[in-house]
C-alpha cells in the first residue's frame, strides 16, 4: 500500500483493531467506522493497548445496515479494508439472517469506494461464509 489514507470498516472489531494498529504503526493516516460514536473511546483504547498511539485515527459513524455515513467515510481515501460484517444479536433462524446483511453491507462499502475513486478494496470473510448454507460436515475447500 502507498502512504494514502486507509479506511478500515468495523473499528470496534478484533480484526479491525489489529489492522488499524498495524497501519498507524507504519505511518498511515487511518479512518474507521463504528455504528455508534459511543464506541470511539473503546476503539482508541484497543489501538493503544496494541502499543500504538491512536492520534492519527479518525473515527466516523457508518452502519452497514444503511447508507448513512459511507460516502463521507470513503471520501478521500486510497484504500479500504472491509473487515466488518453485521451479525444478528441472537441465534440466526435462517442463513439469510446472516448472508443478506453481510452482502448488503459489503455492497454499500463497495459502492461508496467506487464513488470516491478508491484505488483498492480488500475484503475479509468470516465463519458465516461456510457456517451457513452448507449441509454436511468435513473440510471445506476453495470450491465450496
CSV table of C-alpha atoms in Angstrom, one decimal:
chain,number,residue,atom,x,y,z
A,1,UNK,CA,0.0,0.0,0.0
A,2,UNK,CA,1.1,3.5,-0.6
A,3,UNK,CA,1.1,6.2,2.1
A,4,UNK,CA,-2.5,7.2,1.2
A,5,UNK,CA,-5.3,7.3,3.8
A,6,UNK,CA,-6.9,4.0,4.6
A,7,UNK,CA,-10.5,3.3,5.7
A,8,UNK,CA,-10.9,0.2,7.9
A,9,UNK,CA,-14.6,-0.8,8.5
A,10,UNK,CA,-15.8,-2.0,11.8
A,11,UNK,CA,-13.3,-0.3,14.1
A,12,UNK,CA,-14.6,-1.9,17.3
A,13,UNK,CA,-13.9,-5.4,16.0
A,14,UNK,CA,-11.0,-7.7,16.7
A,15,UNK,CA,-9.6,-7.8,13.1
A,16,UNK,CA,-10.1,-4.1,12.6
A,17,UNK,CA,-8.4,-3.1,15.8
A,18,UNK,CA,-5.3,-5.0,14.8
A,19,UNK,CA,-5.3,-3.7,11.2
A,20,UNK,CA,-5.7,-0.2,12.5
A,21,UNK,CA,-2.8,-0.6,14.9
A,22,UNK,CA,-0.5,-2.0,12.2
A,23,UNK,CA,-1.4,0.7,9.7
A,24,UNK,CA,-0.9,3.5,12.2
A,25,UNK,CA,2.4,2.0,13.3
A,26,UNK,CA,3.5,2.1,9.6
A,27,UNK,CA,2.7,5.8,9.4
A,28,UNK,CA,-0.7,5.7,7.5
A,29,UNK,CA,-3.5,8.1,8.2
A,30,UNK,CA,-6.4,5.8,9.1
A,31,UNK,CA,-10.1,6.3,9.5
A,32,UNK,CA,-12.5,3.7,10.8
A,33,UNK,CA,-16.2,3.2,11.1
A,34,UNK,CA,-18.4,2.3,14.0
A,35,UNK,CA,-22.2,2.0,14.3
A,36,UNK,CA,-22.2,4.4,17.3
A,37,UNK,CA,-19.6,7.0,18.2
A,38,UNK,CA,-20.0,5.9,21.8
A,39,UNK,CA,-17.5,3.2,20.8
A,40,UNK,CA,-14.8,5.6,19.9
A,41,UNK,CA,-13.1,5.5,23.3
A,42,UNK,CA,-13.1,1.7,23.2
A,43,UNK,CA,-11.6,1.7,19.7
A,44,UNK,CA,-8.8,4.1,20.7
A,45,UNK,CA,-8.1,2.1,23.8
A,46,UNK,CA,-7.7,-1.1,21.8
A,47,UNK,CA,-5.2,0.6,19.5
A,48,UNK,CA,-3.3,2.0,22.5
A,49,UNK,CA,-3.3,-1.5,24.1
A,50,UNK,CA,-1.5,-2.7,20.9
A,51,UNK,CA,1.2,-0.2,21.7
A,52,UNK,CA,0.3,2.3,19.1
A,53,UNK,CA,-0.6,6.0,19.5
A,54,UNK,CA,-4.2,6.3,18.2
A,55,UNK,CA,-3.7,10.1,17.5
A,56,UNK,CA,-3.7,9.6,13.7
A,57,UNK,CA,-7.0,7.7,13.8
A,58,UNK,CA,-10.3,9.3,12.7
A,59,UNK,CA,-13.5,7.6,13.9
A,60,UNK,CA,-16.7,8.0,11.8
A,61,UNK,CA,-20.2,6.8,12.3
A,62,UNK,CA,-21.4,4.5,9.5
A,63,UNK,CA,-23.6,1.4,9.8
A,64,UNK,CA,-23.5,-1.4,7.3
A,65,UNK,CA,-27.3,-1.7,7.6
A,66,UNK,CA,-28.0,1.7,6.0
A,67,UNK,CA,-26.4,4.2,3.6
A,68,UNK,CA,-25.7,7.0,6.1
A,69,UNK,CA,-22.1,7.9,6.5
A,70,UNK,CA,-20.5,5.7,3.8
A,71,UNK,CA,-19.9,8.5,1.3
A,72,UNK,CA,-18.1,10.6,3.9
A,73,UNK,CA,-16.2,7.6,5.2
A,74,UNK,CA,-14.8,6.7,1.8
A,75,UNK,CA,-14.2,10.3,0.6
A,76,UNK,CA,-10.5,11.0,0.0
A,77,UNK,CA,-9.2,7.5,1.0
A,78,UNK,CA,-7.0,5.5,-1.3
A,79,UNK,CA,-7.6,2.0,0.2
A,80,UNK,CA,-10.4,0.3,2.1
A,81,UNK,CA,-10.0,-2.7,4.4
A,82,UNK,CA,-13.6,-4.1,4.7
A,83,UNK,CA,-13.3,-6.3,7.8
A,84,UNK,CA,-16.8,-5.7,9.3
A,85,UNK,CA,-19.9,-7.7,9.0
A,86,UNK,CA,-23.2,-7.3,10.7
A,87,UNK,CA,-24.3,-10.3,12.8
A,88,UNK,CA,-27.6,-10.8,14.5
A,89,UNK,CA,-27.8,-10.4,18.2
A,90,UNK,CA,-29.5,-13.8,18.7
A,91,UNK,CA,-29.1,-17.1,17.1
A,92,UNK,CA,-29.8,-16.8,13.3
A,93,UNK,CA,-33.1,-18.5,12.3
A,94,UNK,CA,-32.1,-18.9,8.7
A,95,UNK,CA,-28.9,-18.5,6.6
A,96,UNK,CA,-30.4,-15.3,5.2
A,97,UNK,CA,-30.3,-13.7,8.7
A,98,UNK,CA,-26.5,-13.7,8.2
A,99,UNK,CA,-25.9,-13.7,4.5
A,100,UNK,CA,-28.2,-10.9,3.4
A,101,UNK,CA,-27.0,-8.3,5.8
A,102,UNK,CA,-23.3,-9.2,5.1
A,103,UNK,CA,-23.9,-9.0,1.3
A,104,UNK,CA,-25.8,-5.7,1.5
A,105,UNK,CA,-23.3,-4.1,3.9
A,106,UNK,CA,-20.4,-5.2,1.6
A,107,UNK,CA,-22.2,-3.7,-1.4
A,108,UNK,CA,-22.7,-0.4,0.5
A,109,UNK,CA,-18.9,-0.2,1.1
A,110,UNK,CA,-18.1,-1.1,-2.5
A,111,UNK,CA,-20.5,1.5,-3.9
A,112,UNK,CA,-19.0,4.2,-1.6
A,113,UNK,CA,-15.5,3.1,-2.5
A,114,UNK,CA,-16.2,3.2,-6.3
A,115,UNK,CA,-17.9,6.6,-6.0
A,116,UNK,CA,-14.9,8.0,-4.1
A,117,UNK,CA,-12.4,6.7,-6.5
A,118,UNK,CA,-10.7,4.3,-4.1
A,119,UNK,CA,-7.7,2.6,-5.6
A,120,UNK,CA,-8.0,-0.8,-3.8
A,121,UNK,CA,-10.5,-2.6,-1.6
A,122,UNK,CA,-9.5,-5.6,0.5
A,123,UNK,CA,-12.4,-7.8,1.8
A,124,UNK,CA,-12.2,-10.4,4.6
A,125,UNK,CA,-14.6,-13.2,5.1
A,126,UNK,CA,-15.9,-14.9,8.2
A,127,UNK,CA,-17.1,-18.2,9.6
A,128,UNK,CA,-20.5,-17.3,8.3
A,129,UNK,CA,-19.2,-17.9,4.7
A,130,UNK,CA,-19.0,-21.7,5.5
A,131,UNK,CA,-21.1,-22.0,8.6
A,132,UNK,CA,-24.4,-21.2,7.0
A,133,UNK,CA,-25.9,-22.6,3.8
A,134,UNK,CA,-23.9,-25.8,3.6
A,135,UNK,CA,-25.2,-29.2,4.5
A,136,UNK,CA,-22.9,-31.9,5.7
A,137,UNK,CA,-19.6,-31.9,7.5
A,138,UNK,CA,-16.0,-32.2,6.9
A,139,UNK,CA,-13.3,-30.0,5.5
A,140,UNK,CA,-14.2,-27.1,3.1
A,141,UNK,CA,-12.1,-26.4,0.1
A,142,UNK,CA,-11.9,-23.4,-2.2
A,143,UNK,CA,-14.7,-24.8,-4.4
A,144,UNK,CA,-17.3,-24.7,-1.5
